[in-house]
Structure formats: structure tokens, C-alpha cells
mmCIF file of C-alpha atoms and ligand atoms in Angstrom:
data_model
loop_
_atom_site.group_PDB
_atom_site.id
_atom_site.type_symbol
_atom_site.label_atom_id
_atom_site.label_comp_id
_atom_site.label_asym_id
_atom_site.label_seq_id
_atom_site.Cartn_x
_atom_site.Cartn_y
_atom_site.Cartn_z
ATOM 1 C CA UNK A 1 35.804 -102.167 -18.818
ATOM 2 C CA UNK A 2 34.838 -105.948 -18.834
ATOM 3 C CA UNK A 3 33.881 -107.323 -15.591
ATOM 4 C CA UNK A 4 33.095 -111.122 -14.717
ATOM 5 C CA UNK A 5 30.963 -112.304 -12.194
ATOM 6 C CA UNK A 6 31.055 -116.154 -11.550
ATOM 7 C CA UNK A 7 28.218 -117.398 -9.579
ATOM 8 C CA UNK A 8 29.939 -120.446 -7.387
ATOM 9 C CA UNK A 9 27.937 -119.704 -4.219
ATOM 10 C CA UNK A 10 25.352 -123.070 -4.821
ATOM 11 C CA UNK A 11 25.224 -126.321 -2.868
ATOM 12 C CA UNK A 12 25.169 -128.690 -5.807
ATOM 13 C CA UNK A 13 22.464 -130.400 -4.348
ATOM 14 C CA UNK A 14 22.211 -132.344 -7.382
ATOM 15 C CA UNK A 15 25.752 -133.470 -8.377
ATOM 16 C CA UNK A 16 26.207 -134.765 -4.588
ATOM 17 C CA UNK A 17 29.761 -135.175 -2.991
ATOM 18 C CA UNK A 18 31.729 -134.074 0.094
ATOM 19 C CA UNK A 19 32.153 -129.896 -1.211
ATOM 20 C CA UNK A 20 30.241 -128.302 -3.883
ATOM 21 C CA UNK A 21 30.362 -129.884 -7.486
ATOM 22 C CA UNK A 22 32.275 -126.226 -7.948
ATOM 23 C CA UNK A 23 35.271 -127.264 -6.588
ATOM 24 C CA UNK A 24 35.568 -131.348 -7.961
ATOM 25 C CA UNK A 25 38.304 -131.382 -10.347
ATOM 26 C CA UNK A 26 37.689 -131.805 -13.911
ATOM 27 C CA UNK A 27 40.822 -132.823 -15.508
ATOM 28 C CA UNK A 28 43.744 -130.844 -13.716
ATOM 29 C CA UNK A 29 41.687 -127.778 -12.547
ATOM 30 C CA UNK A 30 38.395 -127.250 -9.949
ATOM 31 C CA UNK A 31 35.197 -126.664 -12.077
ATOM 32 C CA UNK A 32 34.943 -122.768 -11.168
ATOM 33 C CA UNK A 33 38.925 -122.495 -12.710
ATOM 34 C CA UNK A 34 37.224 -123.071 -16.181
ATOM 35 C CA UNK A 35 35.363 -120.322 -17.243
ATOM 36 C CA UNK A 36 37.767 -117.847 -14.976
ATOM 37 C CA UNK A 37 40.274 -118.826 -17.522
ATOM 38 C CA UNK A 38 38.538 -118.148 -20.801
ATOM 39 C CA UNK A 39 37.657 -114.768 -19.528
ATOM 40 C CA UNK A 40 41.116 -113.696 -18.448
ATOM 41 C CA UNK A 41 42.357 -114.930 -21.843
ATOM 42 C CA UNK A 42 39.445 -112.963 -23.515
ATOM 43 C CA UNK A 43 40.021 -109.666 -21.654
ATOM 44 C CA UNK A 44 43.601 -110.257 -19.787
ATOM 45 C CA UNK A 45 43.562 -107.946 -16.819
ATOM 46 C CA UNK A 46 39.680 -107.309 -16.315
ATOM 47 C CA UNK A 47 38.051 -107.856 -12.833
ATOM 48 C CA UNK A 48 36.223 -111.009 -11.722
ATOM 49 C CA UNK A 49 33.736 -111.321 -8.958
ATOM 50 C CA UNK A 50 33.537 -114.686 -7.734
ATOM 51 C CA UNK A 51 29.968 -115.584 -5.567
ATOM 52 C CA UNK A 52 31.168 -118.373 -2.965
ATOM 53 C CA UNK A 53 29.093 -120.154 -0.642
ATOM 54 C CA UNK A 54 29.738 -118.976 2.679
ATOM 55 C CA UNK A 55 30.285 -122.310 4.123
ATOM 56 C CA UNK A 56 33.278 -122.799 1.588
ATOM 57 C CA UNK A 57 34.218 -119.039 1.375
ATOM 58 C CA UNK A 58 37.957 -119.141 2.805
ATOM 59 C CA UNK A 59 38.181 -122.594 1.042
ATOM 60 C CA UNK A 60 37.352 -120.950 -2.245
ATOM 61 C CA UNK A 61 39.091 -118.213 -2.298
ATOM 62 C CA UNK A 62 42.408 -119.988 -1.335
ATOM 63 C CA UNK A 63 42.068 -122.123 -4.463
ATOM 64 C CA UNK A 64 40.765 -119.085 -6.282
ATOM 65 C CA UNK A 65 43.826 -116.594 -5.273
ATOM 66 C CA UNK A 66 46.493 -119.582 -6.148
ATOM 67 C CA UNK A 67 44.904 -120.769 -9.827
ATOM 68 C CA UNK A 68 45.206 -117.077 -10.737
ATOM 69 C CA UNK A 69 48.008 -114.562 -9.410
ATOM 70 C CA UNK A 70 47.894 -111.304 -10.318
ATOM 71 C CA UNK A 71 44.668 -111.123 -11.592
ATOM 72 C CA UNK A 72 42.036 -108.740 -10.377
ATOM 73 C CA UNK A 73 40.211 -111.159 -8.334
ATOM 74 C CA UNK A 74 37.533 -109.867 -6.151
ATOM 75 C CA UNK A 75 34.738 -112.442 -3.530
ATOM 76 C CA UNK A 76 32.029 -111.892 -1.941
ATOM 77 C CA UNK A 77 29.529 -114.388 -0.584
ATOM 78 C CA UNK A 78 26.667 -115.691 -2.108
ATOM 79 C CA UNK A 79 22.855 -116.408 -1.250
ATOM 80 C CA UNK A 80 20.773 -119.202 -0.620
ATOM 81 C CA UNK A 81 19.228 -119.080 -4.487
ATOM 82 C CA UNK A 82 20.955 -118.150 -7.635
ATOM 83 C CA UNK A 83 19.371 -115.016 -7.912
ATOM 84 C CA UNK A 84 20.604 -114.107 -4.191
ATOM 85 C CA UNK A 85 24.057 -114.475 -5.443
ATOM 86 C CA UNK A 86 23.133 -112.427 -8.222
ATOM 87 C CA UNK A 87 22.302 -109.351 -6.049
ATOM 88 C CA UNK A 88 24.797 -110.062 -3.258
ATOM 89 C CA UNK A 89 27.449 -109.497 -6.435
ATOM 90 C CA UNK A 90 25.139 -106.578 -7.339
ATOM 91 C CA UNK A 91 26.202 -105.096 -4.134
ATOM 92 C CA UNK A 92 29.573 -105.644 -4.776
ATOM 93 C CA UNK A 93 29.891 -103.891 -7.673
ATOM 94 C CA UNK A 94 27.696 -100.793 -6.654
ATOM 95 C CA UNK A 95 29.960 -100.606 -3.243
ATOM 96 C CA UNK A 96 32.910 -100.472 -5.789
ATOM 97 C CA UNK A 97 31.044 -97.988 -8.487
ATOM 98 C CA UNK A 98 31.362 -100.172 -11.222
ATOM 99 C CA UNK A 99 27.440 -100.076 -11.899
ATOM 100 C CA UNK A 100 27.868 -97.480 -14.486
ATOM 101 C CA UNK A 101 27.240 -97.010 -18.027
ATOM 102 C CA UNK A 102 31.221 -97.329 -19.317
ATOM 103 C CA UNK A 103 31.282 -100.968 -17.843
ATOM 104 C CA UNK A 104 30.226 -103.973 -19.324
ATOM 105 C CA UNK A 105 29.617 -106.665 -16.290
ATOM 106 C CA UNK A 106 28.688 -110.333 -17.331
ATOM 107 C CA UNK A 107 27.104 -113.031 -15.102
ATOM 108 C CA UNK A 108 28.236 -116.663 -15.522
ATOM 109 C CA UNK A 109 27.199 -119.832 -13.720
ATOM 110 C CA UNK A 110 30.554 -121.627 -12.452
ATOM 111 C CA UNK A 111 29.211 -125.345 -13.403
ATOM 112 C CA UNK A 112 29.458 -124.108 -17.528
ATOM 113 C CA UNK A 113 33.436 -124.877 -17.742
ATOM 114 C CA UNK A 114 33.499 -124.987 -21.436
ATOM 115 C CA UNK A 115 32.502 -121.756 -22.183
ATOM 116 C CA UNK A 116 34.491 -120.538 -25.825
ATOM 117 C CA UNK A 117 36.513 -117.154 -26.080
ATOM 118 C CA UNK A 118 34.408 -116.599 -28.886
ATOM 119 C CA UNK A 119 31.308 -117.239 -26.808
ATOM 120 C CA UNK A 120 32.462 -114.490 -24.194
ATOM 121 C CA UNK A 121 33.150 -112.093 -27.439
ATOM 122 C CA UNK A 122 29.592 -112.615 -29.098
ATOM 123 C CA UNK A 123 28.110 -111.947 -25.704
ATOM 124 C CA UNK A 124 30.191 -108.537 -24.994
ATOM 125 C CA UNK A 125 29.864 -107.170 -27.947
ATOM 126 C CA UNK A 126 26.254 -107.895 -28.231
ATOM 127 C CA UNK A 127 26.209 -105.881 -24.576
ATOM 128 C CA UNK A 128 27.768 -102.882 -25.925
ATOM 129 C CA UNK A 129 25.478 -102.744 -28.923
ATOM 130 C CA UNK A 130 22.166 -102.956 -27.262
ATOM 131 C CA UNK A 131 22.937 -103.074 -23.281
ATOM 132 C CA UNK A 132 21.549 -106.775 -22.371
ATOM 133 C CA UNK A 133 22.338 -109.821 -24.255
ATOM 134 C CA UNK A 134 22.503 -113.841 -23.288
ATOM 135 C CA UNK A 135 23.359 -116.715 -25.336
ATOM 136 C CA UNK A 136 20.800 -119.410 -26.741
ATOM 137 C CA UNK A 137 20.076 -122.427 -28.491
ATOM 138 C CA UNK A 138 17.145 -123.892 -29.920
ATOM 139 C CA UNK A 139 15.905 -126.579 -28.275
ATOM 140 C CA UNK A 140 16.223 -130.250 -29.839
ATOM 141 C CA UNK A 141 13.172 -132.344 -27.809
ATOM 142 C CA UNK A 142 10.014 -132.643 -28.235
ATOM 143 C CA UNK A 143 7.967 -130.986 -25.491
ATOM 144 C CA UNK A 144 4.855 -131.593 -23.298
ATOM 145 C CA UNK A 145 2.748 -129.495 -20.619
ATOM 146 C CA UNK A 146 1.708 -131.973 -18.255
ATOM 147 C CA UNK A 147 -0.469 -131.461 -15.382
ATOM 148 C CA UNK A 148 -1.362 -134.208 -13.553
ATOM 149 C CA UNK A 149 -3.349 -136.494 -15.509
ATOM 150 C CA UNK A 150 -3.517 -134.643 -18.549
ATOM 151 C CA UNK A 151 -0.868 -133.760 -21.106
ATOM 152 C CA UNK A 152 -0.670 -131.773 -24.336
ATOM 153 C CA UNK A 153 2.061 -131.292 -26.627
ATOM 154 C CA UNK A 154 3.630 -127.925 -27.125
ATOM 155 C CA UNK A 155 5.122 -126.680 -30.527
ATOM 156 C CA UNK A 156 8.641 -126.441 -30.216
ATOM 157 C CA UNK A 157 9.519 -123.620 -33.027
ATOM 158 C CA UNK A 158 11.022 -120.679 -31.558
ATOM 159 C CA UNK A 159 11.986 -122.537 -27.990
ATOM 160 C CA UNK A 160 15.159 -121.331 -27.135
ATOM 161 C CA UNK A 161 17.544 -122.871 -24.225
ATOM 162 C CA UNK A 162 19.485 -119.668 -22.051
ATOM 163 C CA UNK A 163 22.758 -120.576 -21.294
ATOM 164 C CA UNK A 164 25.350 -118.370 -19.610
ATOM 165 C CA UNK A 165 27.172 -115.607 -19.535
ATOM 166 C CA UNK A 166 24.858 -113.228 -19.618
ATOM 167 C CA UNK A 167 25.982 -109.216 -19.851
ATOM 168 C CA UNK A 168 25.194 -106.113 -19.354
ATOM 169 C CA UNK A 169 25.925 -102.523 -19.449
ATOM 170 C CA UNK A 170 26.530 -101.620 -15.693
ATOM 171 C CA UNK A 171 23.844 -98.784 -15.843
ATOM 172 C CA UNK A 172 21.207 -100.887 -17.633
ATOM 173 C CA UNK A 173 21.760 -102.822 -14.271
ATOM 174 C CA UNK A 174 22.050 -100.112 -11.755
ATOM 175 C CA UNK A 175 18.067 -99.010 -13.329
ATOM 176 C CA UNK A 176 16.528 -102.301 -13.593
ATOM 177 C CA UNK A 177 17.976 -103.012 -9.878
ATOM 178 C CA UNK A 178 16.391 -99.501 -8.876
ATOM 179 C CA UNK A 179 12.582 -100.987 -10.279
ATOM 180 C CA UNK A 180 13.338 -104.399 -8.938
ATOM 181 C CA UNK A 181 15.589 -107.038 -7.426
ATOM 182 C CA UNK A 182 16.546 -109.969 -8.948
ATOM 183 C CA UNK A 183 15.287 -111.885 -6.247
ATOM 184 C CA UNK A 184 11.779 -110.471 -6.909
ATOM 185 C CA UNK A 185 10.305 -113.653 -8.669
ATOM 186 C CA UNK A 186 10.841 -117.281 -8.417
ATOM 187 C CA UNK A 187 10.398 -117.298 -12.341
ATOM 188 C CA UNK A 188 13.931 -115.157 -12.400
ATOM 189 C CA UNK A 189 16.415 -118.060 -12.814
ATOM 190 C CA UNK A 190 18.624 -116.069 -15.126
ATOM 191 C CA UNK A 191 19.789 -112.375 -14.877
ATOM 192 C CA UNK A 192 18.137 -111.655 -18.450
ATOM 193 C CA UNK A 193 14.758 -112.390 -17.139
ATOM 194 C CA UNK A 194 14.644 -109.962 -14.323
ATOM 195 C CA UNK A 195 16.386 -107.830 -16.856
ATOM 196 C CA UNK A 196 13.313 -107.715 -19.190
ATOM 197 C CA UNK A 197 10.555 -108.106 -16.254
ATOM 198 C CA UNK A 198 12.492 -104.522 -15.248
ATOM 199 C CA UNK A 199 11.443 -103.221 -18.468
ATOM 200 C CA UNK A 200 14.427 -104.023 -20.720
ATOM 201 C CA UNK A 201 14.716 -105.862 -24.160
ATOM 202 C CA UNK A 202 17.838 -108.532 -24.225
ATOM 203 C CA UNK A 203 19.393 -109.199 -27.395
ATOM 204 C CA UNK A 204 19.733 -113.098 -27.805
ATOM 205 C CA UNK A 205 23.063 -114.343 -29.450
ATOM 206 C CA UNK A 206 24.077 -117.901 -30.437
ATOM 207 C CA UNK A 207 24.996 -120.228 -27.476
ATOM 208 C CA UNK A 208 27.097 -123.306 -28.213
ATOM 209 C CA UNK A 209 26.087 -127.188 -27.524
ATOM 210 C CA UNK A 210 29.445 -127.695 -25.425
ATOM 211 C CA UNK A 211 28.409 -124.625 -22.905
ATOM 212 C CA UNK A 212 26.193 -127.165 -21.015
ATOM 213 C CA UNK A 213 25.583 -127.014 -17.513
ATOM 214 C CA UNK A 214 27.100 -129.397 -15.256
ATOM 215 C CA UNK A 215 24.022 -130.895 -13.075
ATOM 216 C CA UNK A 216 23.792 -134.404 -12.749
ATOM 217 C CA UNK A 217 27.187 -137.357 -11.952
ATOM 218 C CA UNK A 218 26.774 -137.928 -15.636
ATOM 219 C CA UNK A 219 27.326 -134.791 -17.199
ATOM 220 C CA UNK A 220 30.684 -135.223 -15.457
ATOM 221 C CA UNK A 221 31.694 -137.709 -17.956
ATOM 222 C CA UNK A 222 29.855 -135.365 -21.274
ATOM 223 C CA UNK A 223 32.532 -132.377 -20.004
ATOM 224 C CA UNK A 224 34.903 -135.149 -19.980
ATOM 225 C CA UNK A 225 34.073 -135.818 -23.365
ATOM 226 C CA UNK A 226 34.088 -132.285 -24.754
ATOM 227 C CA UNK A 227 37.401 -131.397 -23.443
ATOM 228 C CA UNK A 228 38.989 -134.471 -25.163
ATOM 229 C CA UNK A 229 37.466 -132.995 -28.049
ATOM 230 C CA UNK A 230 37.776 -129.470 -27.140
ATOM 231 C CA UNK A 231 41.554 -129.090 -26.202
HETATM 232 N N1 CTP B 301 24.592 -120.698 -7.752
HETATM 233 C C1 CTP B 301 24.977 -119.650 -6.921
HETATM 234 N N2 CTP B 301 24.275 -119.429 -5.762
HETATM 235 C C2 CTP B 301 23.241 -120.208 -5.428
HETATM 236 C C3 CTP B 301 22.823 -121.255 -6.288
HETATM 237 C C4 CTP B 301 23.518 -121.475 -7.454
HETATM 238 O O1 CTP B 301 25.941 -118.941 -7.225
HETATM 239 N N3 CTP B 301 22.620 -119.997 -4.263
HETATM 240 C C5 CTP B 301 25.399 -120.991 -8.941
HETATM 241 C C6 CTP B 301 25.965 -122.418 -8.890
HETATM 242 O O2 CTP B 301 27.184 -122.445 -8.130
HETATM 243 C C7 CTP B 301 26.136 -122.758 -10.354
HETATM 244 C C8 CTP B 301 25.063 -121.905 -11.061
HETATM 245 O O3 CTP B 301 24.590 -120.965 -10.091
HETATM 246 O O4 CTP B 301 27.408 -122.404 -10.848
HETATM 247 C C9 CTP B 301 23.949 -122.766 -11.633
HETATM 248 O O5 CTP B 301 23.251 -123.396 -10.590
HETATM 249 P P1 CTP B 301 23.023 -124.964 -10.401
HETATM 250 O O6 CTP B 301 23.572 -125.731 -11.533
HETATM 251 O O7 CTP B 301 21.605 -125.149 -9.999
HETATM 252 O O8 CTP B 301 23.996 -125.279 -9.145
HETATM 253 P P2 CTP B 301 23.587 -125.612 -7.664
HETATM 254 O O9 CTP B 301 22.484 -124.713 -7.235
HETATM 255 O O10 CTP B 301 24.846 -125.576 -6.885
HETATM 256 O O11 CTP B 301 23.099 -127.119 -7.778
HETATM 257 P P3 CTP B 301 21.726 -127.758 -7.232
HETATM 258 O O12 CTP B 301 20.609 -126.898 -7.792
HETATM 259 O O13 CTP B 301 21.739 -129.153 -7.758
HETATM 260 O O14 CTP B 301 21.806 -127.670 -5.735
HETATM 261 MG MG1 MG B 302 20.575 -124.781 -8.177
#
């Protein structure tokens, strides 16, 4: 089985407004609706987890329940970092005994709305091959160290961006949770770097430009953009 977790449990500090940049509408649906979408059309019928901050839990799953009836929608309330959210959704699925090795389970962050079908394929099947596999792109800018005063510049061949979803077979999960929690390191940002801190290798498969994160007002108007494109 394919399961979905979408992390929508942060503040969105960054974006600003009244609720969580999570729930804005883009176009005629909330931000989180986005990538719910692609997965249900990817694997119609599969479970999805959705991590909601608990200050806009009942809020969010309202909206959640209504965008999507009938589907096997499941909530459970997030933490105060990303990789909080991460294990409070760990929780979740060990209560519910899907941490096993016949279950592929695949982490998402909510403010990536233009996640491709094909995107969500590569990932899964790269999962079932090898157990642990995120998407990536190389990066495009030049880059720098800089510490204080002093600078250097830093080759860029072989830099790779992570981007989201990230899966994972349910019992590759269940053993690197056993060694260590997500939460162990502030360095764990992404579930495929506590993955391989616990001792795992994680396949890398090709991200796509238009699976940007939403962080700042103006990449508002870029998601804009690619869905005029896009759809
Ligand atoms: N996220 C989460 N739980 C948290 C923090 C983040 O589920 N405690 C989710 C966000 O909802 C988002 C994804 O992780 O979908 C990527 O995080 P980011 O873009 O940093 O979102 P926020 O943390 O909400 O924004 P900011 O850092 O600007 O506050
Ligand atoms: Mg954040």
C-alpha cells in the first residue's frame, strides 16, 4: 500500500498572513488541497496523513474532510519543527501498524502544490526498489561559505537541491526510528537525512523545477505562474 503523509502543521512564519500560508488559496483550492490531489489521482483510494498545527487543527480538517469525500483521510497534530511533525505522523502510523515492510509511506511538505503524478511515481517506485528515495535537482547558483568576514567560494558540481516527497518502505522506517528520532539533530530538515544518519542509503531520483517550495509573498505569484503554465 501507498500512504501519504502531508506535513501542514508549520506557522508560515515567513509567508505572513492571518492563518498559515497552508490554507491561502491558490487559484480555487487552499495550498495543502494541491499535492492531496495528485496523490489521490496517482494511487486513488490510498491513505493520507495530514500533520496540522494544533492551533488550526479543527479548522483544517473541516476544509480537509470537504475538498476530499470518501477518501481515506486520516490527522493528527503536528510539532513545533518539521521534524516534530515528522515523528508525531510516525506515531500515527505505528498506532495504526502501517510501519511495516508491505507499505510504502511518503512524506511531503504541504507548501510544494505542484508536485507531478509522474513525480509521485519516480519517487514510489524508486522506494520499492531500494527502500528510501527523495527527489533532487542540481543546483543552478553559484555558492559561497561565508563566515563573518571571510568568504570562499565552494564548487558547485554534484550540489543537489532535496525537494519533497520523500518515501519509504514502512519497515526501513520502523528501524531507523528504533536507532533514532527524527528530531535527533537540528541538521535533519528532511526525512532522508535522518534516514541515512540511521544508517540507511537513499536513492536520489530527478526532482522537477516547478516542485518549488512556497516560502516567501513572492513565490505566491511563481506558483501562479506555473499553474498557468501547468494546467
Ligand atoms: N511543517 C510542519 N510542521 C512544522 C513546520 C513545518 O508540518 N512544525 C511543514 C510546513 O507546513 C510546510 C513544510 O513543513 O508544508 C515546509 O516547511 P516551511 O516551508 O518552512 O513552512 P513553515 O515552517 O510553515 O514556514 P516558516 O518556516 O516560514 O515558518
Ligand atoms: Mg519552517
Amino acid at each position: 500500500m501507498w500512504i501519504w503523509v502531508q506535513l501542514a502543521a508549520g506557522s508560515g512564519s515567513r509567508f505572513g498572513g492571518k492563518r498559515p500560508k497552508q490554507f491561502h488559496r491558490l487559484g480555487r483550492r487552499p495550498l495543502l488541497a494541491y499535492a492531496i490531489e495528485t496523490f489521490l489521482k496517482a494511487a486513488p483510494g490510498s491513505p493520507v496523513v495530514v500533520a496540522l498545527p494544533l492551533a488550526h487543527f479543527a479548522y483544517g480538517k473541516a476544509l480537509v474532510t470537504r475538498l476530499f469525500p470518501g477518501a481515506s483521510l486520516h490527522f493528527v497534530v503536528g510539532g513545533t519543527t518539521r521534524s516534530a511533525s515528522t515523528e508525531a505522523a510516525l506515531h500515527y502510523l505505528r498506532q495504526v501498524g502501517w510501519l511495516s515492510a508491505e507499505n510504502l509511506i511518503a512524506f511531503h511538505d504541504a507548501a510544494r502544490p505542484l508536485v507531478s503524478e509522474a513525480l509521485i511515481q519516480r519517487v514510489f517506485a524508486a522506494a520499492e526498489a531500494s527502500g528510501a528515495a527523495l527527489p533532487a535537482l542540481p543546483v543552478s547558483s553559484s555558492l559561497r561559505r561565508v563566515n563573518g568576514e571571510r568568504s570562499e567560494a565552494l564548487p558547485r558540481e554534484g550540489i543537489w537541491e532535496v525537494q519533497t516527497p520523500q518515501a519509504f518502505r514502512g519497515s526501513v522506517l520502523k528501524a531507523a526510528w528504533q536507532r533514532l528520532s527524527p528530531t535527533a539533530a537540528p541538521h535533519f530538515t528532511d526525512e532522508g537525512t535522518w534516514i541515512e544518519a540511521a544508517g540507511f542509503s537513499v536513492q536520489v531520483v530527478a526532482g522537477e523545477p516547478s516542485n518549488f517550495k512556497i516560502t516567501h509573498p513572492i513565490d505566491w505569484e511563481v506558483a501562479r505562474a506555473w499553474l498557468r503554465r501547468l494546467r
